[in-house]
XYZ file of C-alpha atoms in Angstrom:
237
model
C -0.034 0.010 0.026
C 2.671 2.451 -1.107
C 0.076 5.126 -2.061
C -1.756 4.968 1.342
C -2.685 8.450 2.626
C -4.988 7.985 5.563
C -6.270 5.793 8.310
C -9.937 6.242 9.276
C -11.219 5.003 12.595
C -14.646 4.109 13.799
C -15.369 5.533 17.274
C -17.693 3.486 19.523
C -16.181 0.163 20.525
C -13.021 0.857 18.440
C -11.371 4.019 19.768
C -13.139 3.802 23.106
C -14.973 0.832 24.698
C -18.268 2.668 24.935
C -20.037 -0.586 23.923
C -19.202 -2.036 27.302
C -20.594 0.970 29.119
C -23.714 0.791 26.921
C -24.347 -2.793 27.963
C -23.621 -2.049 31.685
C -25.862 0.966 31.603
C -28.769 -1.068 30.236
C -28.086 -3.873 32.590
C -28.357 -1.488 35.582
C -31.629 -0.131 34.008
C -33.065 -3.648 33.877
C -31.770 -4.531 37.428
C -33.517 -1.403 38.799
C -36.807 -3.057 37.998
C -35.689 -6.470 39.196
C -35.129 -7.725 35.695
C -32.237 -9.482 34.070
C -30.951 -8.141 30.677
C -30.502 -10.723 28.002
C -28.072 -9.825 25.207
C -30.110 -11.467 22.479
C -30.344 -10.404 18.797
C -33.092 -7.977 19.644
C -30.728 -5.950 21.813
C -28.173 -5.160 19.080
C -29.086 -2.914 16.126
C -28.491 -4.207 12.615
C -26.668 -0.967 11.856
C -24.974 1.863 13.618
C -28.047 3.745 14.456
C -29.231 4.935 17.942
C -31.452 2.285 19.537
C -31.961 4.048 22.825
C -35.701 4.697 22.299
C -36.241 1.173 21.095
C -34.596 -0.208 24.310
C -36.727 2.103 26.467
C -39.814 0.886 24.664
C -38.672 -2.718 25.316
C -38.162 -2.073 29.011
C -41.481 -0.187 29.327
C -43.342 -3.219 27.837
C -41.783 -5.360 30.566
C -42.332 -3.044 33.429
C -45.783 -1.861 32.684
C -47.706 1.377 33.692
C -45.277 2.155 36.537
C -42.443 2.709 34.140
C -41.014 6.278 34.297
C -39.304 6.761 30.953
C -37.570 10.068 31.704
C -36.298 8.931 35.064
C -34.993 5.674 33.523
C -33.208 7.564 30.754
C -31.750 9.988 33.245
C -30.375 7.162 35.466
C -28.933 5.431 32.326
C -27.190 8.546 31.075
C -25.772 9.379 34.543
C -24.448 5.876 35.020
C -22.671 5.956 31.709
C -21.257 9.412 32.361
C -19.791 8.076 35.572
C -18.154 5.135 33.834
C -16.822 7.405 30.983
C -15.184 9.874 33.344
C -11.993 7.927 33.512
C -12.142 6.117 30.197
C -9.286 6.493 27.750
C -8.639 5.032 24.303
C -8.619 1.269 23.910
C -5.131 -0.452 24.244
C -2.821 0.391 21.357
C -4.765 3.200 19.829
C -2.649 6.087 21.129
C 0.444 4.248 19.704
C -1.281 3.768 16.325
C -1.960 7.534 16.198
C 1.648 8.342 16.984
C 2.738 5.783 14.366
C 0.556 7.385 11.769
C 2.117 10.811 12.415
C 5.615 9.282 11.972
C 4.521 7.601 8.769
C 3.010 10.811 7.409
C -0.563 9.409 7.284
C -3.550 11.553 8.035
C -6.075 10.264 10.610
C -9.861 10.550 10.568
C -12.892 9.426 12.543
C -15.970 8.106 10.694
C -18.797 7.388 13.263
C -22.464 6.819 13.072
C -22.714 8.610 16.441
C -23.392 12.373 16.509
C -20.624 15.003 16.650
C -21.729 16.034 20.147
C -20.958 12.454 21.420
C -17.714 11.850 19.487
C -16.373 15.324 20.099
C -17.120 15.226 23.850
C -15.099 12.084 24.287
C -12.164 13.100 21.998
C -11.919 16.414 23.793
C -12.062 14.788 27.226
C -8.899 12.704 26.486
C -7.245 15.511 24.551
C -7.321 13.700 21.236
C -9.548 15.838 19.044
C -6.599 17.586 17.376
C -4.931 14.284 16.578
C -7.465 13.810 13.817
C -7.408 15.725 10.603
C -11.128 14.969 9.869
C -14.108 13.985 11.990
C -17.211 12.837 10.223
C -20.335 11.837 12.103
C -23.698 10.320 11.657
C -25.692 13.481 12.114
C -24.073 14.716 8.855
C -25.262 11.931 6.639
C -28.694 10.519 5.777
C -28.111 6.960 7.069
C -26.003 5.089 9.531
C -23.584 2.248 8.735
C -23.706 -0.086 6.860
C -24.603 2.725 4.475
C -21.150 4.091 3.304
C -22.131 7.810 3.546
C -20.105 8.611 6.623
C -17.010 7.023 5.129
C -17.490 8.801 1.810
C -17.891 12.127 3.774
C -14.589 11.517 5.621
C -12.828 10.583 2.392
C -14.157 13.686 0.693
C -12.883 15.836 3.538
C -9.511 14.104 3.387
C -9.462 14.523 -0.329
C -8.485 10.943 -1.046
C -10.128 8.035 -2.818
C -11.108 4.926 -0.843
C -8.253 2.863 -2.367
C -5.777 5.166 -0.578
C -7.258 4.786 2.903
C -7.649 2.070 5.503
C -10.632 1.780 7.816
C -10.383 0.294 11.268
C -13.704 -1.026 12.629
C -15.141 -3.188 15.313
C -18.464 -4.369 13.837
C -19.751 -6.082 10.693
C -21.891 -3.192 9.629
C -18.827 -0.876 9.884
C -16.691 -3.245 7.821
C -19.460 -3.339 5.232
C -19.703 0.377 5.064
C -15.985 0.920 4.605
C -15.659 -1.836 1.979
C -18.499 -0.293 0.058
C -16.615 2.991 0.103
C -13.656 1.200 -1.570
C -11.379 1.011 1.485
C -9.202 -1.745 2.793
C -10.528 -2.810 6.216
C -9.022 -3.837 9.557
C -11.383 -5.372 12.176
C -10.753 -5.214 15.880
C -14.106 -6.651 17.075
C -15.338 -5.332 20.433
C -16.020 -7.875 23.214
C -19.654 -8.349 22.181
C -18.883 -9.183 18.567
C -18.011 -12.709 17.505
C -14.798 -12.421 15.412
C -16.519 -14.690 12.843
C -18.854 -11.896 12.069
C -16.063 -9.605 10.847
C -14.208 -12.236 8.874
C -14.965 -10.246 5.679
C -12.369 -7.673 6.748
C -8.949 -7.763 5.107
C -7.366 -8.250 8.482
C -8.734 -9.242 11.862
C -6.911 -8.406 15.117
C -7.812 -8.998 18.811
C -6.453 -5.576 19.858
C -4.530 -2.694 18.345
C -1.914 -3.446 21.060
C -0.985 -6.718 19.432
C 0.598 -5.167 16.274
C 2.190 -1.868 15.366
C 0.420 0.208 12.693
C 3.415 -0.359 10.408
C 3.101 -4.109 10.777
C -0.648 -3.957 10.024
C -0.066 -1.916 6.894
C 2.686 -4.303 5.779
C 0.329 -7.267 6.243
C -2.358 -5.487 4.174
C 0.115 -4.932 1.406
C 1.203 -8.584 1.446
C 0.207 -11.376 -0.978
C -2.869 -12.292 1.025
C -4.499 -8.834 0.459
C -7.896 -9.384 -1.250
C -8.832 -8.019 -4.671
C -8.076 -4.327 -5.440
C -10.977 -2.026 -4.506
C -12.354 0.782 -6.635
C -15.406 1.923 -4.730
C -17.690 4.788 -5.582
C -16.313 8.190 -6.506
C -15.426 10.534 -3.669
C -17.711 13.574 -3.770
C -16.276 17.030 -3.720
C -16.572 19.086 -0.558
C -16.197 22.786 -0.775
């Protein structure tokens, strides 16, 4: 990948383990009503959209008329804020960002979450300025696996998909990046079966297990899948 220009990161579950706080927040919400949360297929969205209201609806149907939706949402948000207060990037991420600078690669975030969420966390750990571009779900019509947020990030970077690598933790993220014409690295979060991200060009257990240089060398090796063309990158004024 001699012409590589950029590395584009997902946010939730990849840069920060906010998937774990999401699960623990809802587990606490269920336990408040004496219920046990089951992490079945109905709990996880098929895409990167916000399922908060859906989960509140589900809990309300189990609790009945005594359910206080606003109070439940406030408890959930407060519990997650408490967990996030000391949360940093996932293992190995800071080193990858440092490696990217050494290699002369630009870095971006492409997340289905809104800028208010992504920006809050990046600023909290002093990382916002480490990224040349931040593209978020409130700027595009649809969440991943729609490629819109990746196409927006590529447009702002000014590079085609074939010159960028996406790092993701979910199958819908891998699908979005691949549709945008990018090579893909999967680091599945703890709630994703690695078999579900097997379509990625490379699957790792953690960013801490390999340097970014090693990852890029492995992507450039003989096992790299077919060249990607992807859709054209739109022009951003």
